mmCIF file of C-alpha atoms in Angstrom:
data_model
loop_
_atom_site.group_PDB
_atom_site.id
_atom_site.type_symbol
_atom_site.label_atom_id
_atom_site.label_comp_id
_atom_site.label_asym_id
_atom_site.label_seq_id
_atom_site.Cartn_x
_atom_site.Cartn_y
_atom_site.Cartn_z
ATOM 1 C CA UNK A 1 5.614 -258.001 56.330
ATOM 2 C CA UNK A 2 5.620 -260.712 53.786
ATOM 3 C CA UNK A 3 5.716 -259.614 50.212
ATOM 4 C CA UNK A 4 2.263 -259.149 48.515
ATOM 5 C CA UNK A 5 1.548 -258.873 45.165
ATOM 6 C CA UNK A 6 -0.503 -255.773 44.057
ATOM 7 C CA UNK A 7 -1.185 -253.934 40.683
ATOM 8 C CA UNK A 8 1.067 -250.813 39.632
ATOM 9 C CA UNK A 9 0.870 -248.823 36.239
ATOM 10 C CA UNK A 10 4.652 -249.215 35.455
ATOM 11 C CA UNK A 11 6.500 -247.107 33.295
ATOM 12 C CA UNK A 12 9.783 -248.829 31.338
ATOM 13 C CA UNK A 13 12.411 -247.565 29.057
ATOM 14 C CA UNK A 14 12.927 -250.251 26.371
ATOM 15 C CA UNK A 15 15.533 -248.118 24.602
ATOM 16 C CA UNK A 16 17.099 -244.706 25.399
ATOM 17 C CA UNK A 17 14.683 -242.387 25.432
ATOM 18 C CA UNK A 18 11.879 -244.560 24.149
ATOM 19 C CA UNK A 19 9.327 -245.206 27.237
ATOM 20 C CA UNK A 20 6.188 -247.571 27.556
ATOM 21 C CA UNK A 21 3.415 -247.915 30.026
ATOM 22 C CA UNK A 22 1.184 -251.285 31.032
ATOM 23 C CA UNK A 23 -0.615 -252.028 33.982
ATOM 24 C CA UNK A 24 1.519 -254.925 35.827
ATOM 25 C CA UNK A 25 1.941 -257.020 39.144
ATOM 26 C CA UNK A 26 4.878 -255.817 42.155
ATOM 27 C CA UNK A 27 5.228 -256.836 44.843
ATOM 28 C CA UNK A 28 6.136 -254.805 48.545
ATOM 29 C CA UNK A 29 9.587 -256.640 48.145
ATOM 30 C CA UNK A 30 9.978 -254.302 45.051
ATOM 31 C CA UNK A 31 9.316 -250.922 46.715
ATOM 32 C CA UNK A 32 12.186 -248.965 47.817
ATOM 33 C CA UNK A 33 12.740 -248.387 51.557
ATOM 34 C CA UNK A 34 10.708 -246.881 54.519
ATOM 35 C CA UNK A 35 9.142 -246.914 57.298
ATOM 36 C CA UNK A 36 5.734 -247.137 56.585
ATOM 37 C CA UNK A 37 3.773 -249.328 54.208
ATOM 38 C CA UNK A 38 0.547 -248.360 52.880
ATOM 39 C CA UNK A 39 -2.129 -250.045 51.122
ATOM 40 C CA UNK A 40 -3.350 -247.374 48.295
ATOM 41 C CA UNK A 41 -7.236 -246.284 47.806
ATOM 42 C CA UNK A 42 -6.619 -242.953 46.288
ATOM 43 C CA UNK A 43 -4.272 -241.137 44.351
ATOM 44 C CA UNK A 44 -4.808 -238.190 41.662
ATOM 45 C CA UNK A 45 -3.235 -237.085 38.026
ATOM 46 C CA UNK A 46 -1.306 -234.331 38.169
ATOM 47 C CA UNK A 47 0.846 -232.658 35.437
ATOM 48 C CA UNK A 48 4.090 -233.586 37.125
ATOM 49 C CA UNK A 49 2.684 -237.469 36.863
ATOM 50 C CA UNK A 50 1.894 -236.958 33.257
ATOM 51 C CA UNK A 51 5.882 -235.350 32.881
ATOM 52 C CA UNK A 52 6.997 -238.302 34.728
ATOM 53 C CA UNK A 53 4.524 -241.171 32.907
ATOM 54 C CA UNK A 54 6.325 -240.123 29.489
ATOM 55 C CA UNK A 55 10.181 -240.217 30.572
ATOM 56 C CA UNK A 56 10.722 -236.807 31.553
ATOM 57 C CA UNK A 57 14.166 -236.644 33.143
ATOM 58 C CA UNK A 58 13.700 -233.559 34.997
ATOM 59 C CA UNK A 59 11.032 -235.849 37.130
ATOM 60 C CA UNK A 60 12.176 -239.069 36.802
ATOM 61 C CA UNK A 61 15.539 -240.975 36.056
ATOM 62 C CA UNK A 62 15.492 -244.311 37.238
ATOM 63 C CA UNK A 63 12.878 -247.147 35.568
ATOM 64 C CA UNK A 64 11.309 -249.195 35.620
ATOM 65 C CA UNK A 65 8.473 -246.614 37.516
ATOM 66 C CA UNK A 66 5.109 -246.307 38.858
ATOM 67 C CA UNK A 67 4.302 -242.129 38.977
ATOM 68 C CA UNK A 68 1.874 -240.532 41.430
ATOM 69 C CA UNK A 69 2.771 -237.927 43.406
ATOM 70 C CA UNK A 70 -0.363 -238.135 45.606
ATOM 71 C CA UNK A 71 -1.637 -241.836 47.831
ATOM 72 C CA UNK A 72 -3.644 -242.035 50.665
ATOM 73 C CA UNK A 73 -4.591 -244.755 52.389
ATOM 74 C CA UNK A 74 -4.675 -246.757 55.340
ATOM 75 C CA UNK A 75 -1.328 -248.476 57.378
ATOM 76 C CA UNK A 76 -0.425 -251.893 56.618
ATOM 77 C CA UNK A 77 3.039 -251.691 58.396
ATOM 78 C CA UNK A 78 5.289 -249.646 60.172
ATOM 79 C CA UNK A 79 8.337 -250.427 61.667
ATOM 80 C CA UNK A 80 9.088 -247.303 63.183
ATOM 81 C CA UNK A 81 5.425 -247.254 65.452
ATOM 82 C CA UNK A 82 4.885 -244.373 64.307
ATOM 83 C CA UNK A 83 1.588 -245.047 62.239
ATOM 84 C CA UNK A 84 -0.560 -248.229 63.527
ATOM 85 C CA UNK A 85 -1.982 -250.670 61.542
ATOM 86 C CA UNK A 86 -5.000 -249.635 59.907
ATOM 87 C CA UNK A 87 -4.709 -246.189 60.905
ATOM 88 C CA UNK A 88 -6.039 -244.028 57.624
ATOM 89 C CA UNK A 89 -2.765 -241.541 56.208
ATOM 90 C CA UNK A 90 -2.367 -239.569 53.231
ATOM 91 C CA UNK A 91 1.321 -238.874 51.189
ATOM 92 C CA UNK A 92 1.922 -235.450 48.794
ATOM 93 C CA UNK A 93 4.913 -234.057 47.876
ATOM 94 C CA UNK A 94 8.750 -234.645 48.776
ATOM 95 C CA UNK A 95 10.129 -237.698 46.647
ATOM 96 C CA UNK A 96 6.949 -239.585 46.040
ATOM 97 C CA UNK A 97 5.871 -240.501 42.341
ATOM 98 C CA UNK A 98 9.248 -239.386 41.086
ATOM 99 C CA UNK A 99 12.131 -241.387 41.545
ATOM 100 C CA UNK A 100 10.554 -243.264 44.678
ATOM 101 C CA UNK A 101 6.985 -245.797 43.323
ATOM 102 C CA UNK A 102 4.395 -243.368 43.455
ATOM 103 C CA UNK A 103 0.513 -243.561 44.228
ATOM 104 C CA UNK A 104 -0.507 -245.349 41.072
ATOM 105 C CA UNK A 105 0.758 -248.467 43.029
ATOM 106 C CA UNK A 106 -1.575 -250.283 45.019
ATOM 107 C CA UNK A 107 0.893 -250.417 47.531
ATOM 108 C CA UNK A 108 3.691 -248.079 48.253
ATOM 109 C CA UNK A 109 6.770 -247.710 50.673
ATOM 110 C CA UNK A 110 7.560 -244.453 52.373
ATOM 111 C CA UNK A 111 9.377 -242.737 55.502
ATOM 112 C CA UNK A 112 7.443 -242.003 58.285
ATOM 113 C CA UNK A 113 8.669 -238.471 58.079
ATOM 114 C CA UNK A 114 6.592 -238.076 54.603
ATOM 115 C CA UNK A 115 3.075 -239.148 55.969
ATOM 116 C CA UNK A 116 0.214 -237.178 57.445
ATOM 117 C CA UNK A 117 -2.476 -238.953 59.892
ATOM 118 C CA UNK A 118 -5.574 -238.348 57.596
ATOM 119 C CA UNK A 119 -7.337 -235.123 59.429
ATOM 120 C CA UNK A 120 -10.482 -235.846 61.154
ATOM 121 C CA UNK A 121 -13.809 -235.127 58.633
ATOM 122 C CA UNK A 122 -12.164 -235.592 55.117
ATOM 123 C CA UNK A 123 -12.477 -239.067 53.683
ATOM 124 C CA UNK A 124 -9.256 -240.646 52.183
ATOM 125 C CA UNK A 125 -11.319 -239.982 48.985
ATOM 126 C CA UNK A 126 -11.667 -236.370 49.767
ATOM 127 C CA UNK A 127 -7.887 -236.005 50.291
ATOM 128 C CA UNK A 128 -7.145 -237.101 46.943
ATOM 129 C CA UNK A 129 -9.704 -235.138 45.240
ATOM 130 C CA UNK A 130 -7.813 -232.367 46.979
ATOM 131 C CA UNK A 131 -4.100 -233.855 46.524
ATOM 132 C CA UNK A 132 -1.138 -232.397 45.763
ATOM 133 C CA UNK A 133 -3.221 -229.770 43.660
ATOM 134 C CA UNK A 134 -5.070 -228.873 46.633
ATOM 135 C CA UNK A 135 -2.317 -228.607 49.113
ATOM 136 C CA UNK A 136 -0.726 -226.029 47.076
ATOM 137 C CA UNK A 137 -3.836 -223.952 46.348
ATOM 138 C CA UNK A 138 -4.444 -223.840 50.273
ATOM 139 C CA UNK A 139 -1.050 -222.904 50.774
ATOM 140 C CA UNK A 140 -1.430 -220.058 47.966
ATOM 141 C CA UNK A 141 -4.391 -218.815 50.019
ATOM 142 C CA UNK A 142 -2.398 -218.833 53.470
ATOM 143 C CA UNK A 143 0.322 -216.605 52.091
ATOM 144 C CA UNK A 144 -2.185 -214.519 50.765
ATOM 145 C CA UNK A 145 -3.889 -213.988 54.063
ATOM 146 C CA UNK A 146 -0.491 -214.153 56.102
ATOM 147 C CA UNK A 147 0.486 -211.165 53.881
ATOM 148 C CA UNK A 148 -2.935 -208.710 54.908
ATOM 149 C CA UNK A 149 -4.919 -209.677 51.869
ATOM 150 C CA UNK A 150 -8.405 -209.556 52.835
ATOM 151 C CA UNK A 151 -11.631 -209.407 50.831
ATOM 152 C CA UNK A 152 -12.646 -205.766 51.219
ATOM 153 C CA UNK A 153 -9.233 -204.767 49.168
ATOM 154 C CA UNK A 154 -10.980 -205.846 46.021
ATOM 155 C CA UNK A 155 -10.891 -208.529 43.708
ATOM 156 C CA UNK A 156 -8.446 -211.356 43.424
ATOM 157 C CA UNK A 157 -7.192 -213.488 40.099
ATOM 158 C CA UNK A 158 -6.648 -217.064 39.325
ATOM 159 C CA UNK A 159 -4.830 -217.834 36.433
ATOM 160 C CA UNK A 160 -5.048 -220.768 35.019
ATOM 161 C CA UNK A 161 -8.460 -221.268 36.657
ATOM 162 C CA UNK A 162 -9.705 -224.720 34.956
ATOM 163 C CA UNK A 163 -7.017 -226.435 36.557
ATOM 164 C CA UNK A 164 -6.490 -228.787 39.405
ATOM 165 C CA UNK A 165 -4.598 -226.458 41.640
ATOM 166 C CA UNK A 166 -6.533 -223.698 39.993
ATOM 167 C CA UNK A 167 -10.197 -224.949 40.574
ATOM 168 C CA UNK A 168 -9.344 -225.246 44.165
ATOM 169 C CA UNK A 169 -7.993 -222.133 44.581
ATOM 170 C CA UNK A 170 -11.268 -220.351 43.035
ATOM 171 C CA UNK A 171 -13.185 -222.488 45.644
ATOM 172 C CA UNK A 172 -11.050 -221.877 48.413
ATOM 173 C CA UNK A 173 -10.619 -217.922 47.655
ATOM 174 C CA UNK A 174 -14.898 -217.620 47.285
ATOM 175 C CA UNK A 175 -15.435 -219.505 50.353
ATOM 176 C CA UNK A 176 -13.008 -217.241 52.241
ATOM 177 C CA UNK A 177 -15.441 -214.058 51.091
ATOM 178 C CA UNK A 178 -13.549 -212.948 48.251
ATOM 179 C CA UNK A 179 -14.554 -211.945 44.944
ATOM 180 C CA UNK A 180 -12.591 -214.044 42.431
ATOM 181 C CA UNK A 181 -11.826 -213.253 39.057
ATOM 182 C CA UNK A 182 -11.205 -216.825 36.909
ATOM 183 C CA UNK A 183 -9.225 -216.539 34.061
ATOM 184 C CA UNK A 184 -8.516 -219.854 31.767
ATOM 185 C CA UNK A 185 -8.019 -220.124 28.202
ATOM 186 C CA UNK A 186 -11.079 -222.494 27.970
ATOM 187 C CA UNK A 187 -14.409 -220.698 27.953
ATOM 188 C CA UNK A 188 -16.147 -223.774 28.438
ATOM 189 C CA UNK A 189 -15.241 -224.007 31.748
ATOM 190 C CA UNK A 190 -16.923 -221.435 32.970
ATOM 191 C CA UNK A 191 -19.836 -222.520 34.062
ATOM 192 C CA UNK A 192 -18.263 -224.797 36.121
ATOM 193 C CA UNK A 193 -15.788 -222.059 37.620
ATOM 194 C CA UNK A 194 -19.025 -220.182 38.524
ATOM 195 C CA UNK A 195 -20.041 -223.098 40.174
ATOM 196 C CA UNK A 196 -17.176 -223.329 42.592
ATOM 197 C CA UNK A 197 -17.611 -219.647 43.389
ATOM 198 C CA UNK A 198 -15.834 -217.562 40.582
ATOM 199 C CA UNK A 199 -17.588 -214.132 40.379
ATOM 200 C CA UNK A 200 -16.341 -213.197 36.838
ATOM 201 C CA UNK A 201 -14.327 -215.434 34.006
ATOM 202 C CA UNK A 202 -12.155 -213.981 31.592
ATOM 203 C CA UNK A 203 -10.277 -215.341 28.779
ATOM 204 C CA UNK A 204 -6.580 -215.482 29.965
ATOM 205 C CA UNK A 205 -5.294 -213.252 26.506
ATOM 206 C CA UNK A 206 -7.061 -210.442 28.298
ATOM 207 C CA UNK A 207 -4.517 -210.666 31.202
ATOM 208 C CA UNK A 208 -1.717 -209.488 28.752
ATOM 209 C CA UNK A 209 -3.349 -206.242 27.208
ATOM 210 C CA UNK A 210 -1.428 -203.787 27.762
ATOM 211 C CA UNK A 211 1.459 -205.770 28.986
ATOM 212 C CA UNK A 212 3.944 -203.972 26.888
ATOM 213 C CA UNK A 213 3.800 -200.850 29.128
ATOM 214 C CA UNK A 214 6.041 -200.866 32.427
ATOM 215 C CA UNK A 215 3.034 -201.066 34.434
ATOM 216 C CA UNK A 216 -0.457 -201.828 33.976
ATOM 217 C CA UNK A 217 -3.810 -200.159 35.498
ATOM 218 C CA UNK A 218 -4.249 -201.146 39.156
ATOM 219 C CA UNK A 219 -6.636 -204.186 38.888
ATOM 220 C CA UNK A 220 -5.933 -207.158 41.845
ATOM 221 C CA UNK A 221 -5.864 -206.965 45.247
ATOM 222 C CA UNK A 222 -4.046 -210.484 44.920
ATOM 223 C CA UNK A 223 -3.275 -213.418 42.796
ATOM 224 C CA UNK A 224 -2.460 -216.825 42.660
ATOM 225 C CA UNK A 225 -0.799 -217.935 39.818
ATOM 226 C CA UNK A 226 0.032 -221.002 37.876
ATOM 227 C CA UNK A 227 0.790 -219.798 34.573
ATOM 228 C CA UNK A 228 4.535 -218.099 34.716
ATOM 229 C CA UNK A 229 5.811 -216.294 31.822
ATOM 230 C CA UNK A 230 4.036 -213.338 30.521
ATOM 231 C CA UNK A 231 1.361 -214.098 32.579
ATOM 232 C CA UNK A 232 2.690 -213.869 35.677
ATOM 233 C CA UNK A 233 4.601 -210.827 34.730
ATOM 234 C CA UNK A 234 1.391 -208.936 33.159
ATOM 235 C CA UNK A 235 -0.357 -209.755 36.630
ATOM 236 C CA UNK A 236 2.681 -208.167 38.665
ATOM 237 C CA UNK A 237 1.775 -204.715 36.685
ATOM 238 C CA UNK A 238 -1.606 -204.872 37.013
ATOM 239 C CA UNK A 239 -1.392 -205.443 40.672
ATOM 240 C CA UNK A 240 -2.843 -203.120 43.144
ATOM 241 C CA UNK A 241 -0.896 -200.969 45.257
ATOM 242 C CA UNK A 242 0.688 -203.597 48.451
ATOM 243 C CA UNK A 243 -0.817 -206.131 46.617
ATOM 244 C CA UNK A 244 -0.008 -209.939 46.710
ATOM 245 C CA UNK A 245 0.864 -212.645 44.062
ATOM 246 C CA UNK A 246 1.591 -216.187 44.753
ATOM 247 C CA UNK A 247 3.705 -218.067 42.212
ATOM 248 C CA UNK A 248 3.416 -221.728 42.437
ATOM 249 C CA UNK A 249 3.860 -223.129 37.919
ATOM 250 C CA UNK A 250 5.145 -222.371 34.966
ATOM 251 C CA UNK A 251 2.439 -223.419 32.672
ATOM 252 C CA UNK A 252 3.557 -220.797 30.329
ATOM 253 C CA UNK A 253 6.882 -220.532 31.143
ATOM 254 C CA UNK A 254 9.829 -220.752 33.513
ATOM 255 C CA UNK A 255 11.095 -217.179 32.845
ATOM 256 C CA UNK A 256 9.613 -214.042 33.978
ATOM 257 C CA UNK A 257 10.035 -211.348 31.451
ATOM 258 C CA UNK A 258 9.224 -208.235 33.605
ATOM 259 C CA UNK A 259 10.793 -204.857 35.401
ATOM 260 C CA UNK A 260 11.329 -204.402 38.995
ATOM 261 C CA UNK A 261 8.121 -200.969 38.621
ATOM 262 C CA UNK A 262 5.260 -203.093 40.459
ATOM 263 C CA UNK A 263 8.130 -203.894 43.494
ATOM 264 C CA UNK A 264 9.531 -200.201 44.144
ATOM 265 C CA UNK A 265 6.883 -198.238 42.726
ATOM 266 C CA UNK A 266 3.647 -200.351 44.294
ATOM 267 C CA UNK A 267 5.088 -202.342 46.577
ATOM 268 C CA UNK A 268 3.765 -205.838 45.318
ATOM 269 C CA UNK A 269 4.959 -208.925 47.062
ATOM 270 C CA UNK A 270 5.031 -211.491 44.780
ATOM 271 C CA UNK A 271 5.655 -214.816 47.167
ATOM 272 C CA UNK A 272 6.720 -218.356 46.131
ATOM 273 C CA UNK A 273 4.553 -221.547 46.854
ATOM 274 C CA UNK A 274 6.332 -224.795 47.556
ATOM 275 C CA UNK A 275 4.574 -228.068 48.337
ATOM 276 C CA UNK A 276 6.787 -230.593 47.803
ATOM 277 C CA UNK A 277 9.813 -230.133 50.805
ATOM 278 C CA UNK A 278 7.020 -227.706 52.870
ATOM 279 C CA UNK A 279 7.779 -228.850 56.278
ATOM 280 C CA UNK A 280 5.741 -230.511 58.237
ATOM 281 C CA UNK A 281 4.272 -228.469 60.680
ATOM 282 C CA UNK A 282 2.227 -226.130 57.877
ATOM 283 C CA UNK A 283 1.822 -229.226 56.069
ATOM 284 C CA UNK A 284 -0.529 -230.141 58.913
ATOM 285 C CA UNK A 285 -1.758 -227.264 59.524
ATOM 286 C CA UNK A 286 -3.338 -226.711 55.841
ATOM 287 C CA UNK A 287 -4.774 -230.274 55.929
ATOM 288 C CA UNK A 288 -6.673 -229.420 59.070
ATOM 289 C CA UNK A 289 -7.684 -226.320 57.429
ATOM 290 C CA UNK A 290 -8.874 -228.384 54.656
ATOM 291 C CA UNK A 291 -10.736 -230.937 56.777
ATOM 292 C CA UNK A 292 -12.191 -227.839 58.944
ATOM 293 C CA UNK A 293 -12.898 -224.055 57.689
ATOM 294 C CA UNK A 294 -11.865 -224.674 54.311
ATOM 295 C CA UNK A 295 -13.821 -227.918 54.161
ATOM 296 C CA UNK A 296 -15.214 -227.495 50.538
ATOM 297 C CA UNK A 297 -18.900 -228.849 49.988
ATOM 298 C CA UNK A 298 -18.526 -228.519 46.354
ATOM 299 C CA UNK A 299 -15.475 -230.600 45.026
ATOM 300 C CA UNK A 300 -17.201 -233.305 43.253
ATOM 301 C CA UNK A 301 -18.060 -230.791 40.812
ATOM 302 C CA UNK A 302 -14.719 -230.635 38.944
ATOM 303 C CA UNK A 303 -13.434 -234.232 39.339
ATOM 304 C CA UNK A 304 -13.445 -237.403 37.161
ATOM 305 C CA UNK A 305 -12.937 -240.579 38.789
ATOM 306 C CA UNK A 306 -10.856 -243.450 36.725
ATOM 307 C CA UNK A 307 -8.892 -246.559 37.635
ATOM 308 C CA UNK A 308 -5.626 -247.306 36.976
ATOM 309 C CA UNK A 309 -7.048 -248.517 33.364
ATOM 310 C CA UNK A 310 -8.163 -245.142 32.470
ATOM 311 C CA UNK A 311 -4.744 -243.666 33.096
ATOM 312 C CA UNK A 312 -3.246 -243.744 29.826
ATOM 313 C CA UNK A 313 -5.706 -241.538 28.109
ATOM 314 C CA UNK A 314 -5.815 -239.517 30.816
ATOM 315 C CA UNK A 315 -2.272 -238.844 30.837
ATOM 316 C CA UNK A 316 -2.743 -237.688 26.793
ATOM 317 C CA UNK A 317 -5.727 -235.542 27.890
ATOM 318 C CA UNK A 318 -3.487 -233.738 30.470
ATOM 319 C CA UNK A 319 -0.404 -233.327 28.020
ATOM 320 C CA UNK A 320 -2.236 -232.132 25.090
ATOM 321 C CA UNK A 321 -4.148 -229.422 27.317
ATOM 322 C CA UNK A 322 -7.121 -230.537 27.395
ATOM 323 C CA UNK A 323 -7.654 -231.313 30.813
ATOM 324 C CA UNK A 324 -9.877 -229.549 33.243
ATOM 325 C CA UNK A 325 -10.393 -230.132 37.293
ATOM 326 C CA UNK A 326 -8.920 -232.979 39.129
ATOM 327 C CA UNK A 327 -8.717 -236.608 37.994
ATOM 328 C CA UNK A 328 -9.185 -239.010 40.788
ATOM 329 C CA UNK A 329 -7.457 -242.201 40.148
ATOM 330 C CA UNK A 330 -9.341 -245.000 42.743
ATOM 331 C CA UNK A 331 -6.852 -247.677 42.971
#
């Protein structure tokens, strides 16, 4: 394919450790290699983007950059025949957006091996509403029902509820049939949460009363959280007996300050979420389940469309906390 120049938010480092960001022209000739070349109509913000956006080295190492772990899009090339021309795909996870030009490209360059066909009945905009934050939510509820969680065994927590993998999760769990407890450290959000389905919002300091004791009073059927920390380990004791947590962040923190009680006393699973090497095989499987029975009719109300103009502020937003839902970025 001959080279075509396309906007790109691009990320330099003028000095050691001093990073800037602009809006500027590529071209394909610049993108690394691959198989498949796709022409960009969607991406989304993510924290990881907003990590790698600002110079983070434990995301990205080599600049100059353009983040965005999350495209989709239709086929301009493939020299593989794997994809045809035209044919609408979507790209989350593996190496995207970090050290390989990410969705905030209008264009980007991938291996076949990373991209999905786009499932029948979601749009490419759908998709990216859903995104990397949405993969991993579905695949939070999957475990959870893999593992004999089901709605009559009582209620099941979301931490870090205003989020974008949050959100998702409260709107997949309520759709599913079960009750959903939402708990966020912003209370303004939860009207919204109520809106995708949440039953109950708490403030996430309530999570951690009583945290000092080895175990907590039986509370969750199951959990999916995003938080880490003190938060994840506060959920583990207040667990029910065979009780489920997912664990797919560290919002809080990396560690996990707890005992081994809510293992060998209640026999908690606590299970770990991976979406960016998931194989492909689930990986289709939950975007078919997204497209199908877990089709949400309610995402638009916890997303904020921008362009690649609006990225800069929404990168601050996201890195001082203050975000909430999904940000759409329409390239």
């Amino acid at each position: 394919m001959e080279p075509v120049s396309f906007k790109a938010f691009i990320v330099e480092e003028a000095a050691p450790k001093q990073f800037s960001r602009r809006i500027g022209e590529r071209t394909v000739a610049d993108l690394p290699p691959g198989e498949v070349i796709i022409k960009v109509a969607y991406s989304s913000l993510n924290y990881k983007d907003a990590l790698s956006a600002t110079g983070n080295p434990g995301v990205t190492r080599k600049f100059p950059h353009t983040p965005g772990i999350d495209a989709a899009g239709t086929v301009s090339d493939c020299s593989d025949n794997s994809f045809s021309p035209g044919q609408q795909v979507l790209v989350t996870g593996y190496d995207l957006g970090m050290n390989t030009s990410g969705g905030f490209g209008q264009y980007i360059r991938v291996p076949s091996a990373w991209v999905v066909p786009l499932p029948d009945g979601l749009t490419l905009r759908e998709s990216m509403i859903l995104g990397t934050a949405g993969f991993t939510a579905a695949l939070s509820v999957l475990k959870l029902l893999n593992n004999g969680v089901t709605p009559e065994q009582g209620d099941i927590l979301v931490t870090g509820a205003s989020g974008g993998v949050g959100s998702i999760a409260v709107a997949l769990l309520a759709r599913a049939g079960y009750r959903v407890v939402a708990a966020t450290g912003k209370p303004a959000t939860e009207t919204v949460l109520k809106k995708l389905g949440a039953a109950e919002s708490i403030h996430r300091d309530e999570l951690l009363k009583g945290a000092e004791r080895p175990l907590m009073k039986e509370r969750w059927a199951g959990a999916v959280d995003v938080a880490g920390g003190a938060t994840l380990a506060a959920v583990l004791k207040a667990t029910r007996y065979g009780g489920t947590v997912t664990c797919c962040g560290l919002v809080d923190s990396a560690e996990l300050p707890t005992n081994v009680f809510p293992f060998i006393l209640r026999g908690v699973s606590l299970l770990g979420i991976d979406s960016v090497q998931c194989p492909m095989a689930p990986r289709r499987e939950v975007w078919h389940r997204l497209a199908n029975e877990w089709k949400l009719d309610n995402l638009a109300d916890a997303v904020h469309e921008i362009s690649l103009d609006g990225l800069e502020a929404a990168i601050m937003t996201m890195l001082e906390g203050r975000a909430h839902g999904r940000t759409l970025v329409r390239l």
